[in-house]
XYZ file of N, CA and C in Angstrom:
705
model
N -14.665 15.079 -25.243
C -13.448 15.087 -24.431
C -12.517 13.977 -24.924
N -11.437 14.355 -24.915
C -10.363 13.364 -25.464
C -10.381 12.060 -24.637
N -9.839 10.941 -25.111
C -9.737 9.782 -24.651
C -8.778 9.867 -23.395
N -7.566 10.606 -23.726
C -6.843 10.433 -22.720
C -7.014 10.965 -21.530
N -7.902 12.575 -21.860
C -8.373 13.032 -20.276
C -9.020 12.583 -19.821
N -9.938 11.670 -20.247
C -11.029 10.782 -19.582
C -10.030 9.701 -18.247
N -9.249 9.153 -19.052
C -8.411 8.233 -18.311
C -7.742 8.370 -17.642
N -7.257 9.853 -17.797
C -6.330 10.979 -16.590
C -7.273 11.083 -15.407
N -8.534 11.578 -15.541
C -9.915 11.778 -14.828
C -10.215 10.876 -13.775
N -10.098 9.287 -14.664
C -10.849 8.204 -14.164
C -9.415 8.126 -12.796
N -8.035 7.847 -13.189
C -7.069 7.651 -12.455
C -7.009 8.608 -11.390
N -6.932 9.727 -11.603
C -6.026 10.909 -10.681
C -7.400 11.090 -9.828
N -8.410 12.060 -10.089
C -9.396 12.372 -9.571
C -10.673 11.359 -8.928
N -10.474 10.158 -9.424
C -11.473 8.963 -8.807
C -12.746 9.287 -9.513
N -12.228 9.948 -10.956
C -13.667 10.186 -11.680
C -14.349 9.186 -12.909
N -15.383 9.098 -12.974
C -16.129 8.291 -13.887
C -17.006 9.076 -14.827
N -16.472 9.436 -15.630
C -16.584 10.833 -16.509
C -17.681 9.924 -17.129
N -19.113 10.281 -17.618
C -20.083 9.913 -17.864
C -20.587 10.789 -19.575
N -20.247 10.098 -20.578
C -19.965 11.006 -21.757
C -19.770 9.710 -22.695
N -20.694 9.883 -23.752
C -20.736 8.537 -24.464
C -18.998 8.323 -25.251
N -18.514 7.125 -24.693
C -17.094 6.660 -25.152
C -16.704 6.521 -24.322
N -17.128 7.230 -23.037
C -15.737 7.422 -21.714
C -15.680 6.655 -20.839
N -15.505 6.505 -19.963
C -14.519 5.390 -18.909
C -15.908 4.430 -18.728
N -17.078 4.689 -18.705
C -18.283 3.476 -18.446
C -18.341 2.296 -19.388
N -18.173 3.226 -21.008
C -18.329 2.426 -22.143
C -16.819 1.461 -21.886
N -15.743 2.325 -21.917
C -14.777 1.435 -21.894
C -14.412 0.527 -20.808
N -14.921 0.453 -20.159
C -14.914 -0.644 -18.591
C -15.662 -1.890 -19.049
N -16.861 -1.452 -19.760
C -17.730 -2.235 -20.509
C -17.060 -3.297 -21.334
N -15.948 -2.385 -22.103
C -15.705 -3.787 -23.179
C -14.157 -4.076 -22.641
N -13.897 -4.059 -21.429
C -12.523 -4.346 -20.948
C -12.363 -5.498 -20.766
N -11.697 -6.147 -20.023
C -11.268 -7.257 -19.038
C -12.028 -7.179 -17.739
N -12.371 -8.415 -16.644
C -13.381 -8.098 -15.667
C -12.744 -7.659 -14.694
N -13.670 -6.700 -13.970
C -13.076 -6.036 -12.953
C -12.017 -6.689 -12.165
N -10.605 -6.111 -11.998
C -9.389 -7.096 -10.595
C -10.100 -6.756 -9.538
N -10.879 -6.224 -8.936
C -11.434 -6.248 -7.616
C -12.895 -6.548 -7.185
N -12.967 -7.437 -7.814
C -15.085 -7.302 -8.108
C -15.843 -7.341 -6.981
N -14.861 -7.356 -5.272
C -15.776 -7.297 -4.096
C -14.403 -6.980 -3.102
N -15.170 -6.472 -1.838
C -14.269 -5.534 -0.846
C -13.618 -7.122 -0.515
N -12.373 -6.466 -0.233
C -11.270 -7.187 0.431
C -11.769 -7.328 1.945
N -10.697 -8.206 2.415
C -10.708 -7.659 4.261
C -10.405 -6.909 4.379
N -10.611 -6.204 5.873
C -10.793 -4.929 6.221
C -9.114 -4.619 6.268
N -8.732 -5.815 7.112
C -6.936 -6.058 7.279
C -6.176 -4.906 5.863
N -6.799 -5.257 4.668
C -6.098 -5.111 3.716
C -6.287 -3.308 3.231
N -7.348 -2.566 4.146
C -7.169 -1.374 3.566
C -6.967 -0.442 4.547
N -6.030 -1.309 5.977
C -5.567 -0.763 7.448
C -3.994 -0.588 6.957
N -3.732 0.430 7.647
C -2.352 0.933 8.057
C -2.004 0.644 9.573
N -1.435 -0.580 9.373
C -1.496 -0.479 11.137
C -0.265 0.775 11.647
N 0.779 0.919 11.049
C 1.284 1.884 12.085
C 0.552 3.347 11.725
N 0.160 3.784 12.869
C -0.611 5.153 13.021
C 0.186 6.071 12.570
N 1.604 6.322 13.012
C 2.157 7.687 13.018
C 2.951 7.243 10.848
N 2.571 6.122 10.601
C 3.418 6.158 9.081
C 1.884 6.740 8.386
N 0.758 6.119 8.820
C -0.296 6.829 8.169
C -0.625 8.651 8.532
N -0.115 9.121 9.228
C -0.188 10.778 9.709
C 0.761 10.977 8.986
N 2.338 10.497 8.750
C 3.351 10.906 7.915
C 2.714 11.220 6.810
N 2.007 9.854 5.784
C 1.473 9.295 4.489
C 0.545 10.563 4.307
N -0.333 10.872 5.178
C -1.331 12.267 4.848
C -0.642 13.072 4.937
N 0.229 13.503 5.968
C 0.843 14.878 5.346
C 1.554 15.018 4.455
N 1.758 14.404 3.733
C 2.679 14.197 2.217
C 2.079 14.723 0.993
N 0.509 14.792 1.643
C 0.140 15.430 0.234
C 0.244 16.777 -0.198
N 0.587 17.528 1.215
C 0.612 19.200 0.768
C 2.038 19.660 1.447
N 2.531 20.566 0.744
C 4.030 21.460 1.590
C 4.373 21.091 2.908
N 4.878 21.255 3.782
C 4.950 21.075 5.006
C 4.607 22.413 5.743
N 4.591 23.601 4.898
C 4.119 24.849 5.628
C 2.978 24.524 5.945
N 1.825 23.712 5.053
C 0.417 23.890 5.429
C -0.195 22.350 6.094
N 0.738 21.478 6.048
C -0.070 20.061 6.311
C 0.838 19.873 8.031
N 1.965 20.199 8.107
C 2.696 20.611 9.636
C 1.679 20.781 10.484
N 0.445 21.960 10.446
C -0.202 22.934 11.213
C -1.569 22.223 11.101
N -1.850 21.041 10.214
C -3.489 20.473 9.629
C -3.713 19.596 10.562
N -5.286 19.443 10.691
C -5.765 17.784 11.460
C -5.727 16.910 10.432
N -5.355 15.833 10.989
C -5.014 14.489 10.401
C -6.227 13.510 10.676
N -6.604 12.951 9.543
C -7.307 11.830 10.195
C -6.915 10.804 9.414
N -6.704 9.616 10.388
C -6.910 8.341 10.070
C -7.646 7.156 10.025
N -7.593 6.161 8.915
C -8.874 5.164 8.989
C -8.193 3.928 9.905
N -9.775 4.163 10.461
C -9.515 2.675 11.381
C -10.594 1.743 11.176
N -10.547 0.624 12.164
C -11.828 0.062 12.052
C -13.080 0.097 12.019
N -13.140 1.518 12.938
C -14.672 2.139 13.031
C -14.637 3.460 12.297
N -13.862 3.526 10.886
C -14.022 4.783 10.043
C -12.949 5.929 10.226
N -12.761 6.658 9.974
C -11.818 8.018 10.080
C -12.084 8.772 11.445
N -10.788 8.449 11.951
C -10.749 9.300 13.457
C -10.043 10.424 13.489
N -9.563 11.444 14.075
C -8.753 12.367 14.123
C -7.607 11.700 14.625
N -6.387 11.842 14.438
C -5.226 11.320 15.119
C -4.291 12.319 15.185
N -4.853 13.842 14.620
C -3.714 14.856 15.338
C -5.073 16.098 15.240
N -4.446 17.026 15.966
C -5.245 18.383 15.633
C -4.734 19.435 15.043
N -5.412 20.254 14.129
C -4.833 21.295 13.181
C -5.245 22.365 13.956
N -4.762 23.543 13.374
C -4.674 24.991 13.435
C -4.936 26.024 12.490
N -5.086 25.300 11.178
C -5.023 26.070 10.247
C -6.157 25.900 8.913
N -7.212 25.055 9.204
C -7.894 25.025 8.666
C -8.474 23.485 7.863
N -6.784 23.010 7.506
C -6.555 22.228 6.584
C -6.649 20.705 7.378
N -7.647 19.797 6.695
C -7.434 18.280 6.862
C -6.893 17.509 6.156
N -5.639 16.598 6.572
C -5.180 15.503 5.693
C -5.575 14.356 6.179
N -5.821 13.507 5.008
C -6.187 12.237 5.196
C -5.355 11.574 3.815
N -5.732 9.899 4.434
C -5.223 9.158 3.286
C -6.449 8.632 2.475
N -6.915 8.717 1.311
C -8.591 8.429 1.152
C -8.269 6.790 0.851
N -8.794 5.897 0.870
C -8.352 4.663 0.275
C -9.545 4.777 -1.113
N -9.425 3.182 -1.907
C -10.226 2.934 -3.323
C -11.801 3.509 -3.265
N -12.525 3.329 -2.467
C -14.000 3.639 -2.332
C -14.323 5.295 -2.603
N -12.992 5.756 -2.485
C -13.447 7.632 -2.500
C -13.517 7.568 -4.495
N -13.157 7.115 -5.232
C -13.289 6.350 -6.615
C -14.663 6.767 -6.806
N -15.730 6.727 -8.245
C -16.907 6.458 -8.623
C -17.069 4.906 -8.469
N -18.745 4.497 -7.676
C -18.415 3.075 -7.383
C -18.652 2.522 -8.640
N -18.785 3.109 -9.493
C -18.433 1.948 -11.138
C -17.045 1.867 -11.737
N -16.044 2.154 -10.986
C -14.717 2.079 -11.057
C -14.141 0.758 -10.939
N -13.456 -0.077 -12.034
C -12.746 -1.297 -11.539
C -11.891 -1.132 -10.607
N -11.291 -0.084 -9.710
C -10.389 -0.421 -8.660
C -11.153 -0.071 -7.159
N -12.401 0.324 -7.351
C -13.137 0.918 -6.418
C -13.137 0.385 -5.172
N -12.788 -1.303 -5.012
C -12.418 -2.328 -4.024
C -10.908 -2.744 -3.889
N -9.910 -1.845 -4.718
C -9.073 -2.330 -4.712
C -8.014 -1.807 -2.967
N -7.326 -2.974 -2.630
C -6.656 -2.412 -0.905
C -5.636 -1.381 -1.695
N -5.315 -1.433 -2.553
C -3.881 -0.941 -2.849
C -3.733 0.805 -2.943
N -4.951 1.076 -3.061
C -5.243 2.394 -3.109
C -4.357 3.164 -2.099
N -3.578 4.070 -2.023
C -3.720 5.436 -1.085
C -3.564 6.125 -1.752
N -4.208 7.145 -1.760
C -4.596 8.537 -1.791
C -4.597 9.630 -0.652
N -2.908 10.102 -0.768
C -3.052 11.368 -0.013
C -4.022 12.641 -0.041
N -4.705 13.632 0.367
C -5.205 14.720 0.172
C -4.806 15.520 1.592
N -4.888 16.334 1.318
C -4.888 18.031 2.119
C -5.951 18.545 1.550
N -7.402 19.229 2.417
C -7.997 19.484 2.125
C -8.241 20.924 2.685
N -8.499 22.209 2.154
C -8.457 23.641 2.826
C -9.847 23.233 3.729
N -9.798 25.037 4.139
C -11.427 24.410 5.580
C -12.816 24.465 4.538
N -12.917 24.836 3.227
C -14.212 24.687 2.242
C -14.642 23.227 1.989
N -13.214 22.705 1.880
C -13.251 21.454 1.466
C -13.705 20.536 2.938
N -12.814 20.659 3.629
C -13.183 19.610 4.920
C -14.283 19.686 5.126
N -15.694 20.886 4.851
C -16.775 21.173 5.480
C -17.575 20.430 4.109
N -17.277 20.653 3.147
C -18.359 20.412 2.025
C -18.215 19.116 1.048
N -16.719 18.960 0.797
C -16.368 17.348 0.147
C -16.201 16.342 0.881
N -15.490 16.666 2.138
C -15.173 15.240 3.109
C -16.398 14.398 3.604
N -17.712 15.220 3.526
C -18.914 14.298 4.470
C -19.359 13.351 3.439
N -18.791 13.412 1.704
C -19.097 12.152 1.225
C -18.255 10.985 1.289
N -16.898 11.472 1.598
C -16.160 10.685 1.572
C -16.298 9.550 2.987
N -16.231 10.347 4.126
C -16.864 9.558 5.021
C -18.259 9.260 5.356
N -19.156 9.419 4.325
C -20.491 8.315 4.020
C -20.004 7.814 3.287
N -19.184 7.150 2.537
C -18.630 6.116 1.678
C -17.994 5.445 2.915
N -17.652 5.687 3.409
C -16.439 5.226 4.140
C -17.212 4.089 4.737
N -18.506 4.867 5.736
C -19.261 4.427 6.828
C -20.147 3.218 6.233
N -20.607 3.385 5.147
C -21.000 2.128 3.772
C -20.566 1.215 3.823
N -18.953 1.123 3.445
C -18.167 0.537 3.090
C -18.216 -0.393 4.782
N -17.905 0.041 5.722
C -17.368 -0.473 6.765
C -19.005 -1.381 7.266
N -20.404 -0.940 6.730
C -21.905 -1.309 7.335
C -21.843 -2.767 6.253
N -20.485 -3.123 5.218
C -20.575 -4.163 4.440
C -21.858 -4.087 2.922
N -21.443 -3.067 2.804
C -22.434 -2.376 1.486
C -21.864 -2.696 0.311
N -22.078 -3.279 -0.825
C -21.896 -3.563 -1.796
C -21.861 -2.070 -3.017
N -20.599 -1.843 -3.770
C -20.680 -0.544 -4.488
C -21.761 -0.342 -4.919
N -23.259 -0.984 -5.506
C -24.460 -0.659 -6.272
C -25.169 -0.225 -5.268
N -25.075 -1.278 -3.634
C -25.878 -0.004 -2.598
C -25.525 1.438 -2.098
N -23.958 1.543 -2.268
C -23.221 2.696 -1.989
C -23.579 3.861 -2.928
N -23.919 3.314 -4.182
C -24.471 4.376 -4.875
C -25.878 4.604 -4.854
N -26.808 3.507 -4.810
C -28.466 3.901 -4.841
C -28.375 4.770 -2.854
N -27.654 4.761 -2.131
C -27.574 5.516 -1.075
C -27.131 6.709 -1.504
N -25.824 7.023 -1.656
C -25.596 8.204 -1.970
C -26.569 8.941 -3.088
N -27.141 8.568 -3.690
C -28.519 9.107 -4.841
C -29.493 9.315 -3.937
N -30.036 9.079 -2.826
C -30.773 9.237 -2.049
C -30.555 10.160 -1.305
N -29.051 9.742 -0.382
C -29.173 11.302 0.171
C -28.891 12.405 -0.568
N -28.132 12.621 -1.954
C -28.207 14.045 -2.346
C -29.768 14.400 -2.757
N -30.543 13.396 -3.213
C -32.083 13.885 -3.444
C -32.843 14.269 -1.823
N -32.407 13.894 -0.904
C -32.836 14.446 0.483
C -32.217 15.463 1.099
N -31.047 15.679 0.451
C -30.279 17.142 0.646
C -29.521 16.691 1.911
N -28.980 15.560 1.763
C -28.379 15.125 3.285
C -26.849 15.520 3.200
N -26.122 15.911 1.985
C -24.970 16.608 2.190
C -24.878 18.197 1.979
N -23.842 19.314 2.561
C -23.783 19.980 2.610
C -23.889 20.725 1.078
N -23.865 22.040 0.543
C -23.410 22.317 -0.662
C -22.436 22.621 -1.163
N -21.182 22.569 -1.489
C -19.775 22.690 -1.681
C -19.657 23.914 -1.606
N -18.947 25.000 -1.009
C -18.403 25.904 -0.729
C -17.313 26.755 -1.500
N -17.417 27.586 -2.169
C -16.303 28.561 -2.724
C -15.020 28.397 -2.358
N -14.873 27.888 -3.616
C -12.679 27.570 -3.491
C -12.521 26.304 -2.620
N -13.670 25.584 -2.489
C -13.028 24.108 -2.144
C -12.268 23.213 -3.226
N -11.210 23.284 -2.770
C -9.669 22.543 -2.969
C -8.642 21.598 -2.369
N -8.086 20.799 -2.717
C -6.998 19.872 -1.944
C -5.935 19.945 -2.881
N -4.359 19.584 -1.957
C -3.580 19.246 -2.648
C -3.115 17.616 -3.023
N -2.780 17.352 -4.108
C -2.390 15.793 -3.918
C -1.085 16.009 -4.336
N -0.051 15.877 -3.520
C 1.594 16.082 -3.998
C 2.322 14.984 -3.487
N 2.192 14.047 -2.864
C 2.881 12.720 -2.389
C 3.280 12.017 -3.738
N 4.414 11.989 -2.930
C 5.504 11.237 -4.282
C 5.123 9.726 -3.525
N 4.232 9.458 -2.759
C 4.243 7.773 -2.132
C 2.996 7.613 -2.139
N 2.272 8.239 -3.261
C 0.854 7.910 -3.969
C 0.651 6.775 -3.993
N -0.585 6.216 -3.967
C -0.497 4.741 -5.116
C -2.324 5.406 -5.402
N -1.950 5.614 -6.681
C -3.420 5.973 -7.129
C -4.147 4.796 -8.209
N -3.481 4.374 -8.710
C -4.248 3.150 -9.669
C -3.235 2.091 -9.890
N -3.101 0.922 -10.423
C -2.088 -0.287 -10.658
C -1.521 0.105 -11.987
N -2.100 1.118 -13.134
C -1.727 1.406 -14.215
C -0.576 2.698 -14.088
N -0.498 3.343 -13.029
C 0.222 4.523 -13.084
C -0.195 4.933 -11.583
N 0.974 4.103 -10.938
C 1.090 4.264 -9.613
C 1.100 5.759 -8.720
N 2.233 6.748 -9.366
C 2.319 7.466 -8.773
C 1.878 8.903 -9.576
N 2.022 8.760 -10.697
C 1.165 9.730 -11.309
C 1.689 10.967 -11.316
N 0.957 12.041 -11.825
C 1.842 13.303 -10.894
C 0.861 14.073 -9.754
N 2.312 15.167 -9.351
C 1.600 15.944 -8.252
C 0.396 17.371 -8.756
N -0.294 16.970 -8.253
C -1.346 18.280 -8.866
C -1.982 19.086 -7.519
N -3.110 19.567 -7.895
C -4.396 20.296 -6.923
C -5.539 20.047 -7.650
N -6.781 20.435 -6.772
C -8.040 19.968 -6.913
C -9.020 21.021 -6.440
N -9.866 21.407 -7.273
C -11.002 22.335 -7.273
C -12.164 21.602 -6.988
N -12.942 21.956 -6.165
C -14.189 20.649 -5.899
C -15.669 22.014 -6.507
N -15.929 21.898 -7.579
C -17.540 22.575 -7.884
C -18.635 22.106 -8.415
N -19.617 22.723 -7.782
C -20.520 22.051 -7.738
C -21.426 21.985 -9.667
N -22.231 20.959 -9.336
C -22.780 20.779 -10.776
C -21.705 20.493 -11.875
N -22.218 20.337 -13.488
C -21.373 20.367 -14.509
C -20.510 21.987 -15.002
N -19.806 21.850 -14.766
C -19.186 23.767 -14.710
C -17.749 23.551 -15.337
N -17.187 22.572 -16.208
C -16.219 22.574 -17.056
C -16.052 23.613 -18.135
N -17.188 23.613 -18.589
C -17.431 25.065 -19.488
C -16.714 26.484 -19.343
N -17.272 26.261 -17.849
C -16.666 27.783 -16.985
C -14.764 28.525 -16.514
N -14.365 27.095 -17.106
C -12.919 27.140 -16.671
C -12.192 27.153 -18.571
N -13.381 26.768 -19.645
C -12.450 26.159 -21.212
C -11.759 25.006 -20.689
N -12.382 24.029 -19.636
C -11.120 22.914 -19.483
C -10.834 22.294 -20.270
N -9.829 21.066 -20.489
C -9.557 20.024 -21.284
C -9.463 20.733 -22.884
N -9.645 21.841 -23.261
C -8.962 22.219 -24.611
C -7.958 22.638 -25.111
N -7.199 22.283 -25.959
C -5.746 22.449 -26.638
C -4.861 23.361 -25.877
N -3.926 23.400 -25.566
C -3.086 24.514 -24.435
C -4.043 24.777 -23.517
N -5.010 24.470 -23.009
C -5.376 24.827 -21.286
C -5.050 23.675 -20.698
N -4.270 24.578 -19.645
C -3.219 23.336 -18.254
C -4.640 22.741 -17.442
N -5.721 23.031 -17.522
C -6.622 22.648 -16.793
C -7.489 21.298 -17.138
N -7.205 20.360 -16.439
C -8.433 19.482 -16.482
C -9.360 19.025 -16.049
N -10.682 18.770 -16.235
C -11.891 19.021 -15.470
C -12.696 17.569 -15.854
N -13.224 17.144 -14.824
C -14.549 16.017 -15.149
C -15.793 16.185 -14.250
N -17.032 15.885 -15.158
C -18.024 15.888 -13.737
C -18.366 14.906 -13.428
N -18.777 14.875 -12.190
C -18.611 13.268 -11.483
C -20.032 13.390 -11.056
N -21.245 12.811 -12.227
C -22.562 12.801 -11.459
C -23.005 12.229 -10.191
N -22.042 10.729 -10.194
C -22.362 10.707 -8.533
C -22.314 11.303 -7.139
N -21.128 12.689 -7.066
C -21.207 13.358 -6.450
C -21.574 14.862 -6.816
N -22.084 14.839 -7.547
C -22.848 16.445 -7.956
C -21.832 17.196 -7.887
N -20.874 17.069 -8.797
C -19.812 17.947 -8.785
C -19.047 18.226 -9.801
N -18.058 18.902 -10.016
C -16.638 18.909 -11.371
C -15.408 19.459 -10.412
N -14.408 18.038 -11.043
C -13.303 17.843 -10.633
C -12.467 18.858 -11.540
N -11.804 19.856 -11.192
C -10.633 20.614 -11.939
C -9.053 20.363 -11.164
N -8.438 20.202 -12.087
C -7.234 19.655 -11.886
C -6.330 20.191 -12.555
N -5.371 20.606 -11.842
C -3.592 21.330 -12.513
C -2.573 20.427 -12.020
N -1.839 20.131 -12.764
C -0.606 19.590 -12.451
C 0.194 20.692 -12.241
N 1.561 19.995 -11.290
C 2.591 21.266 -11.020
C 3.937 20.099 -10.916
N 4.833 21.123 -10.917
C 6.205 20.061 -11.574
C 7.061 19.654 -10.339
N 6.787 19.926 -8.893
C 7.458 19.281 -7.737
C 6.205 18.489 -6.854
N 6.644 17.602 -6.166
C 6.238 16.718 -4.885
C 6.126 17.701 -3.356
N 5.475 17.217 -2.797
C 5.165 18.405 -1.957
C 6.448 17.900 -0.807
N 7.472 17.453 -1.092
C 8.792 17.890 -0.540
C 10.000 18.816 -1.159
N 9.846 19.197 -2.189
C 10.039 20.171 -2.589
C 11.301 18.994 -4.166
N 11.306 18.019 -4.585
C 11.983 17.722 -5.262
C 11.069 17.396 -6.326
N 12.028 17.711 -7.773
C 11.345 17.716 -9.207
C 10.633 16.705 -9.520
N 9.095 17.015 -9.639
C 8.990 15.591 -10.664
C 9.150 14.889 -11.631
N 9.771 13.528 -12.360
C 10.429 12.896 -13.596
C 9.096 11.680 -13.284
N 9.020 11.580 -14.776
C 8.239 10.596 -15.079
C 9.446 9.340 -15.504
């Protein structure tokens, strides 16, 4: 896989593409991690509620995130702060939804909009909030992962579901310190290594894909050329 989709991977998708050269090796011979331990909690709160329900629905159209449950993080983890109708959950994910061998994995600066369809809310979100719940029990990223390795060997998360997908279209991203806002895309959540199955990441295919062994999965990813308010994206 090319260098650069690796780094597209590691940024956009919170992936740690595991492939001799790719984002592990190169973290390896980098500069030391900017975040090498969780911040205060202060620093990865939104105190106003209704700018964080705005901030999540930003990631998808307003036809489909209007009608979605919202949840927001608080002190005691992700609460609901509106109710949907239509299937779809938005949230703002902060740094920890990342692979925890990620240098920004602690970073506050993170938001990450998603809209997630109802495959997704049922089958990707319960890792995100066992990260979450980690994170908040004061878990260090190396226990966050020898946990999460445990429960997928105990079968403690669901199995990802057919056509689980999110949108990420917020033009008020902040996905990494290298390339803040990035562009607007979507997200295929499948299970196992299954890049194969799509030809991702090769010469003219719009598709890019990583598998993320820590969550038993492959990230597929399309970019699209507007913000989910309907204006063009310019780099």
């Amino acid at each position: 896989m090319p260098k650069n989709v690796i780094c597209l991977l590691a940024l956009v998708c919170f992936v740690a593409v595991a492939l001799p050269g790719g984002t592990r090796q190169v973290q390896a011979q980098g500069p030391p991690a900017p975040y090498p331990a969780a911040a205060p909690l202060d620093q990865y709160l939104i105190p106003d509620k209704a700018a964080e329900i705005d901030l999540a629905r930003s990631a998808a159209p307003a036809s489909i995130s209007d009608q979605a449950e919202v949840l927001v993080f608080t002190r005691d983890g992700y609460v609901t702060a509106a109710k949907g109708g239509n299937g779809f959950v938005c949230l703002v994910e902060r740094s920890w939804a990342k692979s925890t061998d990620d240098p920004e994995f602690w970073s506050p600066k993170i938001r990450a909009p998603h809209c997630l369809n109802a495959p997704a809310a049922k089958t990707y979100l319960p890792i995100v909030l066992r990260k979450t719940t980690l994170v908040l029990a004061g878990k260090s990223n190396i226990e966050i992962a020898q946990t999460l390795q445990a429960s997928w060997e105990k079968k403690e998360f669901p199995a990802l579901e057919p056509n689980a997908m999110c949108y990420m279209m917020s033009k008020q991203q902040y996905l990494s310190d290298n390339d803040v806002h990035w562009h607007p895309h979507m997200m295929w959540y499948v299970p196992g290594d299954s890049a194969k199955s799509w030809e991702a990441n090769l010469p003219g295919v719009p598709v890019i894909a990583g598998n993320v062994p820590e969550d038993r999965m492959t990230i597929f990813m399309i970019v699209v050329d507007h913000w989910s308010d309907g204006t063009q994206f310019t780099h």
